[in-house]
Tab-separated table of C-alpha atoms and ligand atoms in Angstrom:
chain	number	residue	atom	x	y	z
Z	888	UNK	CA	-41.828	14.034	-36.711
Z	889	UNK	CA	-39.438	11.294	-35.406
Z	890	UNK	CA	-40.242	8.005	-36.741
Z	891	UNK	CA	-39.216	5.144	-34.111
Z	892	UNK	CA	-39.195	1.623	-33.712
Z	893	UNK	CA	-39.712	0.607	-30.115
Z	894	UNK	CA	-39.684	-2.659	-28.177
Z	895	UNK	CA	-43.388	-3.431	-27.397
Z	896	UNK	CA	-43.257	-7.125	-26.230
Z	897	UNK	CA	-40.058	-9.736	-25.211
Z	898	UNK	CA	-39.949	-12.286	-27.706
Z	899	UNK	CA	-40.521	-15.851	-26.874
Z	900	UNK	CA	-38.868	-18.021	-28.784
Z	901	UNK	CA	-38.115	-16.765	-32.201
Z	902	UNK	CA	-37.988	-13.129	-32.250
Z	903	UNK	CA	-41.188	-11.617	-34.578
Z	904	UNK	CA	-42.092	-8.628	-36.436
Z	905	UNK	CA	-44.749	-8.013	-34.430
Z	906	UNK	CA	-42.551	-7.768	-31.186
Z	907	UNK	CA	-41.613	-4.300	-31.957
Z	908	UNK	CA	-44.175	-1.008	-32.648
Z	909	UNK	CA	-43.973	2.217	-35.213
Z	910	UNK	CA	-44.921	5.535	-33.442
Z	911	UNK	CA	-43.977	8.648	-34.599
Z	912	UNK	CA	-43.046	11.827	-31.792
Z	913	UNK	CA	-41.869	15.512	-32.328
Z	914	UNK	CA	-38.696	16.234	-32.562
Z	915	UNK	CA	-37.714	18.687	-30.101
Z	916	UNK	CA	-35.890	21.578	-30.060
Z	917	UNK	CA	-31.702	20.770	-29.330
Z	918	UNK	CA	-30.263	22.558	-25.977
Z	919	UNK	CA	-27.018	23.566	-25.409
Z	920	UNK	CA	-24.089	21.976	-26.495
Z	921	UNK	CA	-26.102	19.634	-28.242
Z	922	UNK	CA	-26.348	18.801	-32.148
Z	923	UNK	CA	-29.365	16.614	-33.832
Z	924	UNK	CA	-28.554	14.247	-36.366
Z	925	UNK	CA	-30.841	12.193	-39.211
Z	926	UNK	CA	-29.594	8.701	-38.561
Z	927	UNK	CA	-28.963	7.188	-42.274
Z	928	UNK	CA	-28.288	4.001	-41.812
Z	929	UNK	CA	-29.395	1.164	-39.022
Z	930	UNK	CA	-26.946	-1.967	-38.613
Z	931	UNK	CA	-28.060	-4.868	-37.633
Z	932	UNK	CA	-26.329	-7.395	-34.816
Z	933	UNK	CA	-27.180	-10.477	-33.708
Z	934	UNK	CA	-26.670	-9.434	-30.112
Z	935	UNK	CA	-29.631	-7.276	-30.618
Z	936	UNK	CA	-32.054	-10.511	-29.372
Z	937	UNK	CA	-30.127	-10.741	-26.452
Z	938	UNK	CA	-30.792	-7.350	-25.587
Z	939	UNK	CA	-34.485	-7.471	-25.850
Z	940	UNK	CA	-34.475	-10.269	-23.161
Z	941	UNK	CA	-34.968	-9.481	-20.103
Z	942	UNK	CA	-31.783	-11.935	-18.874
Z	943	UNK	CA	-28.421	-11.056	-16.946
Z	944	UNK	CA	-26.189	-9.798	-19.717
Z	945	UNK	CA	-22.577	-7.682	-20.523
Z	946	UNK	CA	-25.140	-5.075	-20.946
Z	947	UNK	CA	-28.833	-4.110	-19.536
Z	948	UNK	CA	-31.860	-4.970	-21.579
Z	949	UNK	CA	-33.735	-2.492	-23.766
Z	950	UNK	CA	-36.768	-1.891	-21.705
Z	951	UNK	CA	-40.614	-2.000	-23.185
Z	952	UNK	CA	-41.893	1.116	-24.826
Z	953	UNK	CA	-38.041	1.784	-25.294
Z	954	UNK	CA	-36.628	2.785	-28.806
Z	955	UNK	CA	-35.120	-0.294	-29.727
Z	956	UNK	CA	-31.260	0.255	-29.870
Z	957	UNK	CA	-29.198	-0.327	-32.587
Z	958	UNK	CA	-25.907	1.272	-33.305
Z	959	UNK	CA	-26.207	3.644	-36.692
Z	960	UNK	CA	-24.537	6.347	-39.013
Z	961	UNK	CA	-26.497	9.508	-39.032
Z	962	UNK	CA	-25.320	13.060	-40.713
Z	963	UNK	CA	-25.762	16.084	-38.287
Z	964	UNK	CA	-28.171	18.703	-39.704
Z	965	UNK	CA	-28.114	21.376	-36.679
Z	966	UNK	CA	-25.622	21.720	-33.927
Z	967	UNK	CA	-24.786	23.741	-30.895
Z	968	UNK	CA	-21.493	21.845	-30.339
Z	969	UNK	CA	-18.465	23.291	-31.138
Z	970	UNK	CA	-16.932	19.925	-31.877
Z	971	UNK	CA	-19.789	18.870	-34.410
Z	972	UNK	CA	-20.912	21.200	-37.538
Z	973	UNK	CA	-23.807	20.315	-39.714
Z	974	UNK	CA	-22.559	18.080	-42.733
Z	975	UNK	CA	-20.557	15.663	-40.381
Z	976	UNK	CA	-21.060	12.035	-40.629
Z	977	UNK	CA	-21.727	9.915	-37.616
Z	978	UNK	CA	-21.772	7.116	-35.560
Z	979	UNK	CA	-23.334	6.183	-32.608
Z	980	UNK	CA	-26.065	3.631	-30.979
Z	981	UNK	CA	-28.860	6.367	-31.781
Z	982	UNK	CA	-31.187	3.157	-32.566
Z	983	UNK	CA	-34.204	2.648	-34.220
Z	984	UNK	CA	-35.360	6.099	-35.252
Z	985	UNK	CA	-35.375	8.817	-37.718
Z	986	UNK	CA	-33.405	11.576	-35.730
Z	987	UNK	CA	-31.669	11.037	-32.638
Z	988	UNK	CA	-30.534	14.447	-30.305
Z	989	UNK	CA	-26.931	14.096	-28.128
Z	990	UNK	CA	-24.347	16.309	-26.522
Z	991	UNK	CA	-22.003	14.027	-28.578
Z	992	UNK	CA	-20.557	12.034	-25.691
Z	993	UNK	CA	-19.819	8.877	-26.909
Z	994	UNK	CA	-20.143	6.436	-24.050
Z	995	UNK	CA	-19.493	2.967	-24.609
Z	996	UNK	CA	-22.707	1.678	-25.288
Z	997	UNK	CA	-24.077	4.772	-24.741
Z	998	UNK	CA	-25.794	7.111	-26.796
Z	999	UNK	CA	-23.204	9.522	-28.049
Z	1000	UNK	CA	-21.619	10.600	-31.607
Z	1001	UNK	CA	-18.327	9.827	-33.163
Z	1002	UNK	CA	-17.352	11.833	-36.029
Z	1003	UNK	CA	-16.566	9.646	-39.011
Z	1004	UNK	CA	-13.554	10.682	-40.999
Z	1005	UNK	CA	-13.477	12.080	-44.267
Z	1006	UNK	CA	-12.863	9.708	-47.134
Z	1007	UNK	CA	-14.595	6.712	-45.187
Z	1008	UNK	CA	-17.655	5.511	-46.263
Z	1009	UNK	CA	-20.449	5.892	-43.918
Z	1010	UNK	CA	-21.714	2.148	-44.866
Z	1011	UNK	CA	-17.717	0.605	-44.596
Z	1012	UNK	CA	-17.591	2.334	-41.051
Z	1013	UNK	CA	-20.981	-0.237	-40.171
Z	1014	UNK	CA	-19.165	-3.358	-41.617
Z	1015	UNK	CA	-15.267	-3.659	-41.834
Z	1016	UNK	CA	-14.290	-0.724	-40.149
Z	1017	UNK	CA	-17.278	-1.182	-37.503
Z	1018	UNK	CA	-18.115	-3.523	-34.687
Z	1019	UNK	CA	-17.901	-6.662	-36.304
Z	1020	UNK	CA	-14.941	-6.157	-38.603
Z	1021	UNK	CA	-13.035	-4.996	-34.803
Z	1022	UNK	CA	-14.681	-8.853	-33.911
Z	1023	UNK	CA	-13.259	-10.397	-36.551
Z	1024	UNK	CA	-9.930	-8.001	-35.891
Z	1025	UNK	CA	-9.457	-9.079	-32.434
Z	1026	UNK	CA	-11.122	-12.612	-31.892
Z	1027	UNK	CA	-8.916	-13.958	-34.789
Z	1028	UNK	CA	-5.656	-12.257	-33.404
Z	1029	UNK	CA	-5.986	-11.968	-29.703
Z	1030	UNK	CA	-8.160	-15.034	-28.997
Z	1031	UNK	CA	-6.965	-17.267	-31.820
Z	1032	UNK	CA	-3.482	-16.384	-32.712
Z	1033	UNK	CA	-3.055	-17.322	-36.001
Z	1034	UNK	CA	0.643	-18.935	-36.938
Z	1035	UNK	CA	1.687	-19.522	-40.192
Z	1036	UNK	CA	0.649	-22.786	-41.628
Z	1037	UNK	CA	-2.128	-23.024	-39.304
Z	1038	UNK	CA	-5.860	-24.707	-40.478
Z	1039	UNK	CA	-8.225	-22.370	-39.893
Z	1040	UNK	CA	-11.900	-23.308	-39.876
Z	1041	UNK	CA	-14.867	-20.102	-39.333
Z	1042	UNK	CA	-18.433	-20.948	-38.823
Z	1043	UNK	CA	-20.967	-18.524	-40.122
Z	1044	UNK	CA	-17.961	-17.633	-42.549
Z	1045	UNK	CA	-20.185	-15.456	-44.975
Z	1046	UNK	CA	-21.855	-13.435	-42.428
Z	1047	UNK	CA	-20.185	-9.782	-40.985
Z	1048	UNK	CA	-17.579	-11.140	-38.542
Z	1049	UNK	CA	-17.745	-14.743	-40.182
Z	1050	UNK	CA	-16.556	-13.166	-43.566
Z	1051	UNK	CA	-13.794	-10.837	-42.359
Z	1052	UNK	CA	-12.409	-13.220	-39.501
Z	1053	UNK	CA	-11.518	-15.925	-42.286
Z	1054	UNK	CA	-9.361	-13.183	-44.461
Z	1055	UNK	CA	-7.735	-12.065	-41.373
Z	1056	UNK	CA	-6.263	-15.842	-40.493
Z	1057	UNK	CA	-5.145	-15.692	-44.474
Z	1058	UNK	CA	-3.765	-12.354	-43.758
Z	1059	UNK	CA	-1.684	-14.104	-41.028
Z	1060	UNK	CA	-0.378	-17.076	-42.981
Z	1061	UNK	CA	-2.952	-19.658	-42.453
Z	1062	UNK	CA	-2.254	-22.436	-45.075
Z	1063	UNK	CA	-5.889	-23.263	-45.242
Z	1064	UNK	CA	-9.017	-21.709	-44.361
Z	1065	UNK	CA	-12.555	-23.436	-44.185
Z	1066	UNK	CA	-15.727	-21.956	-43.523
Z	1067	UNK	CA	-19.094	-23.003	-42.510
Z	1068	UNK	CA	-22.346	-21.489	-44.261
Z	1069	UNK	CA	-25.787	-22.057	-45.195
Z	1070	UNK	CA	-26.257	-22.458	-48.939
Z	1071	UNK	CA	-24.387	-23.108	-51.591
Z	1072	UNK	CA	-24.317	-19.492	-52.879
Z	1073	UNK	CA	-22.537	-18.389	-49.483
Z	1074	UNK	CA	-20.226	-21.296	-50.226
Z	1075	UNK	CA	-19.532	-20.751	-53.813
Z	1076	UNK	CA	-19.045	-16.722	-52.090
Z	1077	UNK	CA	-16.836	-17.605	-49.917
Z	1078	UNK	CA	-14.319	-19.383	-51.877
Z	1079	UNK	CA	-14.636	-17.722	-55.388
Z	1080	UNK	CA	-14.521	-14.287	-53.830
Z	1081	UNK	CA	-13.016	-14.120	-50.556
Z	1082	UNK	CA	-10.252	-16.970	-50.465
Z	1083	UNK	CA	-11.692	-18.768	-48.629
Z	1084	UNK	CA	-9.895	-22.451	-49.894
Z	1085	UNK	CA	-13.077	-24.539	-48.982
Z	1086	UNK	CA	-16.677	-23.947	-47.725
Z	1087	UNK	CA	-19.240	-26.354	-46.233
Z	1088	UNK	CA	-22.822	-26.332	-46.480
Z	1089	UNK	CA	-24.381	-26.516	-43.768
Z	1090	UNK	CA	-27.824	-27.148	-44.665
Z	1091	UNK	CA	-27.345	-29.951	-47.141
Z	1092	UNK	CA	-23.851	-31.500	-46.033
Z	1093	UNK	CA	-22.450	-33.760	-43.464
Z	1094	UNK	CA	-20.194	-30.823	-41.154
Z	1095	UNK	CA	-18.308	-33.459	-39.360
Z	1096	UNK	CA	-17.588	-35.712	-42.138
Z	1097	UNK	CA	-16.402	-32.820	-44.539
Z	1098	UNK	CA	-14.113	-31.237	-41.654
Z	1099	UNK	CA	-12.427	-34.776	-41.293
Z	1100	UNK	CA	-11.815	-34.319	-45.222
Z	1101	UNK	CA	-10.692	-30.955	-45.568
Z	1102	UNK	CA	-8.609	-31.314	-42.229
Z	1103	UNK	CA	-6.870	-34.245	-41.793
Z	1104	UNK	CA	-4.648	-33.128	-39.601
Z	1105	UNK	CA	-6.982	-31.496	-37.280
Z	1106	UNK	CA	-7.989	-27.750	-37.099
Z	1107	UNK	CA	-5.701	-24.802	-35.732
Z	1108	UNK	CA	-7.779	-22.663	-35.033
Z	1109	UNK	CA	-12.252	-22.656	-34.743
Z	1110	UNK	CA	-13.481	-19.546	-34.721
Z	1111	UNK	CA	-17.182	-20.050	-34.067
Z	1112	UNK	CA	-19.858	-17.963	-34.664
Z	1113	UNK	CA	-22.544	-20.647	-34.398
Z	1114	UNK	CA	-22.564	-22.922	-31.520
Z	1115	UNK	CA	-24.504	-26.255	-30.769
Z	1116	UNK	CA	-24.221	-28.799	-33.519
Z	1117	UNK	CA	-21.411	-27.554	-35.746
Z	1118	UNK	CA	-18.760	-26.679	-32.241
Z	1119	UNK	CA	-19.735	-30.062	-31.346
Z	1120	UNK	CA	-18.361	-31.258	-35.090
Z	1121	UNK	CA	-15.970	-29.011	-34.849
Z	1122	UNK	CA	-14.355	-30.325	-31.419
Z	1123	UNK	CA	-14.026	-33.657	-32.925
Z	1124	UNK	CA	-11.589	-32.779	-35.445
Z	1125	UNK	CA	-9.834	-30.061	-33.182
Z	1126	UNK	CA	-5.418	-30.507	-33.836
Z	1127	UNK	CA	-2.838	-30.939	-30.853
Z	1128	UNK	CA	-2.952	-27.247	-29.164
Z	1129	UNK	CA	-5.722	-26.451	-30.990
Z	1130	UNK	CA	-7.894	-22.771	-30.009
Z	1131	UNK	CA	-11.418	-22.872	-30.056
Z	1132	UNK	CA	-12.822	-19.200	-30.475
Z	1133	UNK	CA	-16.539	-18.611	-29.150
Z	1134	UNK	CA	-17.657	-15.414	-30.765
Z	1135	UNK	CA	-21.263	-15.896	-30.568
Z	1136	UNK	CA	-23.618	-18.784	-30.584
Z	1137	UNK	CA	-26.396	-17.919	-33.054
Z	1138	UNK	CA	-27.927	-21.223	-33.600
Z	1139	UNK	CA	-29.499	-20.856	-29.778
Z	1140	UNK	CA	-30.266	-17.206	-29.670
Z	1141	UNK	CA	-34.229	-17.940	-30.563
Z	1142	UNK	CA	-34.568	-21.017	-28.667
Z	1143	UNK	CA	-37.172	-21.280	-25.765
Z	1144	UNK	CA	-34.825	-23.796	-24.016
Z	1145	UNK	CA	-31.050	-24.087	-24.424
Z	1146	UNK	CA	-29.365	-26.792	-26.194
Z	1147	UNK	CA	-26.875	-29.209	-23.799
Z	1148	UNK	CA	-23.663	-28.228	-23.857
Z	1149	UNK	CA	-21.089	-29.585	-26.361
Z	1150	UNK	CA	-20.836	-33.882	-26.360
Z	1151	UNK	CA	-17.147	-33.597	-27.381
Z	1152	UNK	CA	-15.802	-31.486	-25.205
Z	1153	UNK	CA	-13.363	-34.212	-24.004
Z	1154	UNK	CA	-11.607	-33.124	-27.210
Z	1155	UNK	CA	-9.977	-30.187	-25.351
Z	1156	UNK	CA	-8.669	-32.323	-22.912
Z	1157	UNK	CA	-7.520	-34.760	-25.199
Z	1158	UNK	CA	-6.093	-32.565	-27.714
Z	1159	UNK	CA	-4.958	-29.737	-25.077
Z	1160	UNK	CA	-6.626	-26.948	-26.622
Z	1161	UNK	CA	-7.982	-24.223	-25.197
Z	1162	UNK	CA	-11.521	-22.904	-25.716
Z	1163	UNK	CA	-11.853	-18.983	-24.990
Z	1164	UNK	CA	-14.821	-16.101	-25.160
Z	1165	UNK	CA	-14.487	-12.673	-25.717
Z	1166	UNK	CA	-17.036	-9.362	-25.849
Z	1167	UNK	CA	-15.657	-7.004	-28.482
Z	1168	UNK	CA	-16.490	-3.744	-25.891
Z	1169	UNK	CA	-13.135	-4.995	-23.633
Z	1170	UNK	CA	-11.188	-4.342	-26.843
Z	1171	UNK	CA	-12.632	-0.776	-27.148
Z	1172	UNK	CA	-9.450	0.739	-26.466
Z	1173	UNK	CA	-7.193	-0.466	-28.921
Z	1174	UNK	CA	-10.014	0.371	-31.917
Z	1175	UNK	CA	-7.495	2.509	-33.738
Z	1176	UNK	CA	-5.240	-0.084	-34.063
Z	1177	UNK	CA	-8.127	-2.299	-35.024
Z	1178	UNK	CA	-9.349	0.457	-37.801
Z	1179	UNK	CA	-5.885	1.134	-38.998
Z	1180	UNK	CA	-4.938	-2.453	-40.033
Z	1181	UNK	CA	-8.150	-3.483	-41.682
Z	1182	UNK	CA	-8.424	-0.121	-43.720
Z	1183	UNK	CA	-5.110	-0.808	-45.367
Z	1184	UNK	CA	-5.981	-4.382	-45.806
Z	1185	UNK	CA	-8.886	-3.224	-47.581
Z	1186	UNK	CA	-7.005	-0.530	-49.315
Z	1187	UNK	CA	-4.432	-2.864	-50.849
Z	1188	UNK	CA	-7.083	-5.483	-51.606
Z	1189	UNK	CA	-6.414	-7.990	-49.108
Z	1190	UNK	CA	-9.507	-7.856	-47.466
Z	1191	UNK	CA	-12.775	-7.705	-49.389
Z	1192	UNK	CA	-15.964	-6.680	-47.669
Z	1193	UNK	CA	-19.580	-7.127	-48.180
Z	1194	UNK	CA	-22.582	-4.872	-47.386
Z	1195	UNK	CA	-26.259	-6.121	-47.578
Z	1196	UNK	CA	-28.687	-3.396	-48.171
Z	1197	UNK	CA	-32.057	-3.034	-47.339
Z	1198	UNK	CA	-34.208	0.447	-47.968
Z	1199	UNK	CA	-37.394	2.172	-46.142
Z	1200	UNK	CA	-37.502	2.477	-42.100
Z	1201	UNK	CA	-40.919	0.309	-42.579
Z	1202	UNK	CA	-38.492	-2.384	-43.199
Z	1203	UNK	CA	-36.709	-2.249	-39.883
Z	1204	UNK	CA	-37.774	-5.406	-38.061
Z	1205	UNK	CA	-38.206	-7.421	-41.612
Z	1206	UNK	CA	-34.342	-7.154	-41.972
Z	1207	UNK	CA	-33.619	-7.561	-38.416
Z	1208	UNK	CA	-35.228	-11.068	-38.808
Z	1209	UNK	CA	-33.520	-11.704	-42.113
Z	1210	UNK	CA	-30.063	-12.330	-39.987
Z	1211	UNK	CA	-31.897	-15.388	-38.176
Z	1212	UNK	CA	-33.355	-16.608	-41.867
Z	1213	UNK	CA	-29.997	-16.786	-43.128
Z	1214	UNK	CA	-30.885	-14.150	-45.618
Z	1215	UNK	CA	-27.752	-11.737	-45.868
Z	1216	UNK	CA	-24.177	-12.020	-46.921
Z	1217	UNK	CA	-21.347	-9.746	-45.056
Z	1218	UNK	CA	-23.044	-6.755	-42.517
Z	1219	UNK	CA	-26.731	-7.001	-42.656
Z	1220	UNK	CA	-27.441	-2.985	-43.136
Z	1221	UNK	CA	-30.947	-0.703	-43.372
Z	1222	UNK	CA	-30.799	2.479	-45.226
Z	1223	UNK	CA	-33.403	4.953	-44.109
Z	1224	UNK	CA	-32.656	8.534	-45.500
Z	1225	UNK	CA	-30.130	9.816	-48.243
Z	1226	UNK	CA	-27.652	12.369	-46.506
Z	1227	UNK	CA	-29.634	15.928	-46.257
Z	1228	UNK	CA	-27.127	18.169	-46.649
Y	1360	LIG	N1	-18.200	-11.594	-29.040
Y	1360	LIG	C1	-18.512	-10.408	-29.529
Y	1360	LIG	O1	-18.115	-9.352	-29.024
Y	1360	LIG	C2	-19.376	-10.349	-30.757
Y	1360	LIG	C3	-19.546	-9.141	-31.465
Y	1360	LIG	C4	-20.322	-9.163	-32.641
Y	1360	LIG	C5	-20.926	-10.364	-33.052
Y	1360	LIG	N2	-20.768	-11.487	-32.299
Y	1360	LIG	C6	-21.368	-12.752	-32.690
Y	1360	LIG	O2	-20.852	-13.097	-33.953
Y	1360	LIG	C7	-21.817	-13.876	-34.661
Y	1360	LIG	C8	-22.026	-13.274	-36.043
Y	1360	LIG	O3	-22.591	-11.979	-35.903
Y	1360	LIG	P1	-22.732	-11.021	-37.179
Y	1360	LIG	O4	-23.169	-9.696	-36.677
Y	1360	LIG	O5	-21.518	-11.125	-37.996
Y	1360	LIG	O6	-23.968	-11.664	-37.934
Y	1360	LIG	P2	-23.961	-12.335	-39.374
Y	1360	LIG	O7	-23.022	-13.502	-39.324
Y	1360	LIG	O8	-23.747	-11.305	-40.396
Y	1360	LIG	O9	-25.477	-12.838	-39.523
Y	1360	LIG	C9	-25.939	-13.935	-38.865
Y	1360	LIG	C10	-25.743	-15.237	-39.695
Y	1360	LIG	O10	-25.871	-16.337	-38.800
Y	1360	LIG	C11	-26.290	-17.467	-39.520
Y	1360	LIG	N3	-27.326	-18.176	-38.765
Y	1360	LIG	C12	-28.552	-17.722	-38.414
Y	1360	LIG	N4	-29.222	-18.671	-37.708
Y	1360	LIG	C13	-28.385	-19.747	-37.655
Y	1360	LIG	C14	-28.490	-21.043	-37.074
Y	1360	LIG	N5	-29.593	-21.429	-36.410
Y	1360	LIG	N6	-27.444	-21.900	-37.214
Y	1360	LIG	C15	-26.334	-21.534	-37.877
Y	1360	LIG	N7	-26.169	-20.322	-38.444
Y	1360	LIG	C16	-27.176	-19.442	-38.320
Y	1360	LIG	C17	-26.869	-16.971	-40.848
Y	1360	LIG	O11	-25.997	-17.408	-41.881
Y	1360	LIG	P3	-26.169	-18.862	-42.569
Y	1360	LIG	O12	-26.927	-18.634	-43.822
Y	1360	LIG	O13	-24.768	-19.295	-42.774
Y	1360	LIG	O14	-26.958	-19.712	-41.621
Y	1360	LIG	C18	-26.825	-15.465	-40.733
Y	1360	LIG	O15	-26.536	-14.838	-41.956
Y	1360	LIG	C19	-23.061	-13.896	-33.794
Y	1360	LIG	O16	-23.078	-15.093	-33.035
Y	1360	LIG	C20	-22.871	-12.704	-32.891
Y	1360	LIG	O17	-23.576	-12.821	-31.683
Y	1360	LIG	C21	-20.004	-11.496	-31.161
């Protein structure tokens, strides 16, 4: 039987537990050309509560009594694709469920498999080497453009993207790199582990005072993961020619009714910066380049990532909630099944 996780009711407000329903289905038989694979892991994004509202998006909603979808590594156990043989490690958006069945074709958000090499870690190809290490990748480069010397601040600097993004602008010569996180264990994380050269808690500290500290000559570079309160603080102490990088906006993904828009946005006039979005899918293209820069940045220790595991399929919407309770550090992962074969 195929255990799956489907969508049963559009959250309102903050996304529950009970918003999503177990049901188990056979598997069926695979046709030709097509291979079935035992999905391994589940990673978890949060983009995934925009896609369970029913709202004009980049992509269309998950619909009710749909398996919820979630992008995953899964080993193929029986194939009738000549390009896939049982063994092979994959990726995909197979989504909440035990075994997922494909011709392989690996549309963009589509449903297909991508064979992960050998030597790469099935878990490493989820975090660093997945979707929001290429966020981190390309938002910090393309969007933010890091120069030597610059000051770069990151908010939600010990999640996924948060945690690689920061490395990347010390990769690239930033003389000093700040991030934003809740709880001083992120904090002490970030800076005793990951070079970051300050963190601020923000849960228990003032953001805008402690950016005017660590910044007094104005930030380089924001790459914001975050939204509402801390951009705002964040605009404030923006430098001359400053970029403003909106990733994602977490702190309003569960609200009923939207924040108003950023107080200090005058800032950007002031200080002539610019303030730009991005959607990691326009980037798709250039993911080899992406992949082969941050694996030798992990490979000669430049770039250290982080992996937080949880176990049991039972789990699945517990852990998709513990990215909006602040609960993991790095790429917030689910493992289901040990590999078969
Ligand atoms: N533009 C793109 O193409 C793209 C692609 C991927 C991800 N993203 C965006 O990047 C951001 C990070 O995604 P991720 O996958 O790396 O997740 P993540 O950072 O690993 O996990 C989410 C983190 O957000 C923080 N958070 C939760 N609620 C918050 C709130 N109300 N205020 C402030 N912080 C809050 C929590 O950390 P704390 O303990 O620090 O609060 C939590 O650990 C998200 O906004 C996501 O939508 C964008």
């Amino acid at each position: 039987m195929n255990g799956q996780w489907q969508l049963i009711s559009r959250p309102v407000g903050m996304v529950k537990e009970s918003d999503f329903g177990y049901v188990e289905e056979p598997v069926p038989d695979i046709g030709d050309n097509e291979l079935l694979i035992r999905n391994l892991y589940f990673a978890f994004e949060p983009a995934m509560r925009g896609w369970i509202t029913d709202a004009k998006s980049y992509i269309a909603p998950v619909q009710l009594g749909e398996v919820m979808r979630a992008s995953t590594v899964g080993q193929v156990i029986e194939s009738n694709n000549p390009d896939f043989k049982p063994g092979d490690f994959v990726t995909g958006m197979a989504g909440w469920q035990e075994y997922f069945i494909t011709d392989g074709s690996a549309g963009l958000m589509g449903r297909g498999a991508s064979k992960i090499p050998d030597g790469i870690a099935p878990e490493l190809m989820m975090s660093a080497l997945g979707g929001t290490g290429l966020t981190a990748y390309f938002g910090m480069l393309d969007i933010g453009k890091p120069k030597t010397g610059d000051v770069v601040v990151v908010s939600g600097a010990a999640g996924a993207t948060g945690s690689v993004a920061g490395q990347i602008a010390k990769i690239k010569g930033a003389s000093k790199v700040v991030g934003i996180a809740g709880g001083s264990e992120k904090c002490r994380w970030l800076t005793s582990e990951l070079g970051y050269d300050a963190a601020i808690d923000y849960k228990s500290e003032n953001v805008a005072k402690r950016l005017r500290q660590e910044c007094p000559d104005g930030i380089n570079i924001f790459f914001d993961n975050v939204g509402g309160q801390i951009l705002d603080d964040a605009l404030l102490n923006m430098a001359m020619n400053g970029r403003v990088v909106l990733c994602g906006g977490i702190s309003s993904y569960n609200e009923l009714e939207l924040p108003p828009g950023p107080k200090n946005y005058m800032q950007l006039v002031i200080q002539r910066c610019t303030m730009e979005g991005f959607i990691l899918i326009d980037y798709l293209d250039r993911a080899e380049e992406a992949v082969n820069d941050l694996s030798s940045w992990i490979q000669s220790g430049q770039l250290k990532h982080a992996e937080d595991i949880q176990e049991g399929i039972e789990n699945t919407p517990k852990t998709f909630l513990r990215l909006f309770e602040g609960k993991n550090i790095g790429k917030q992962l689910l493992k289901i099944a040990e590999p078969p074969l």
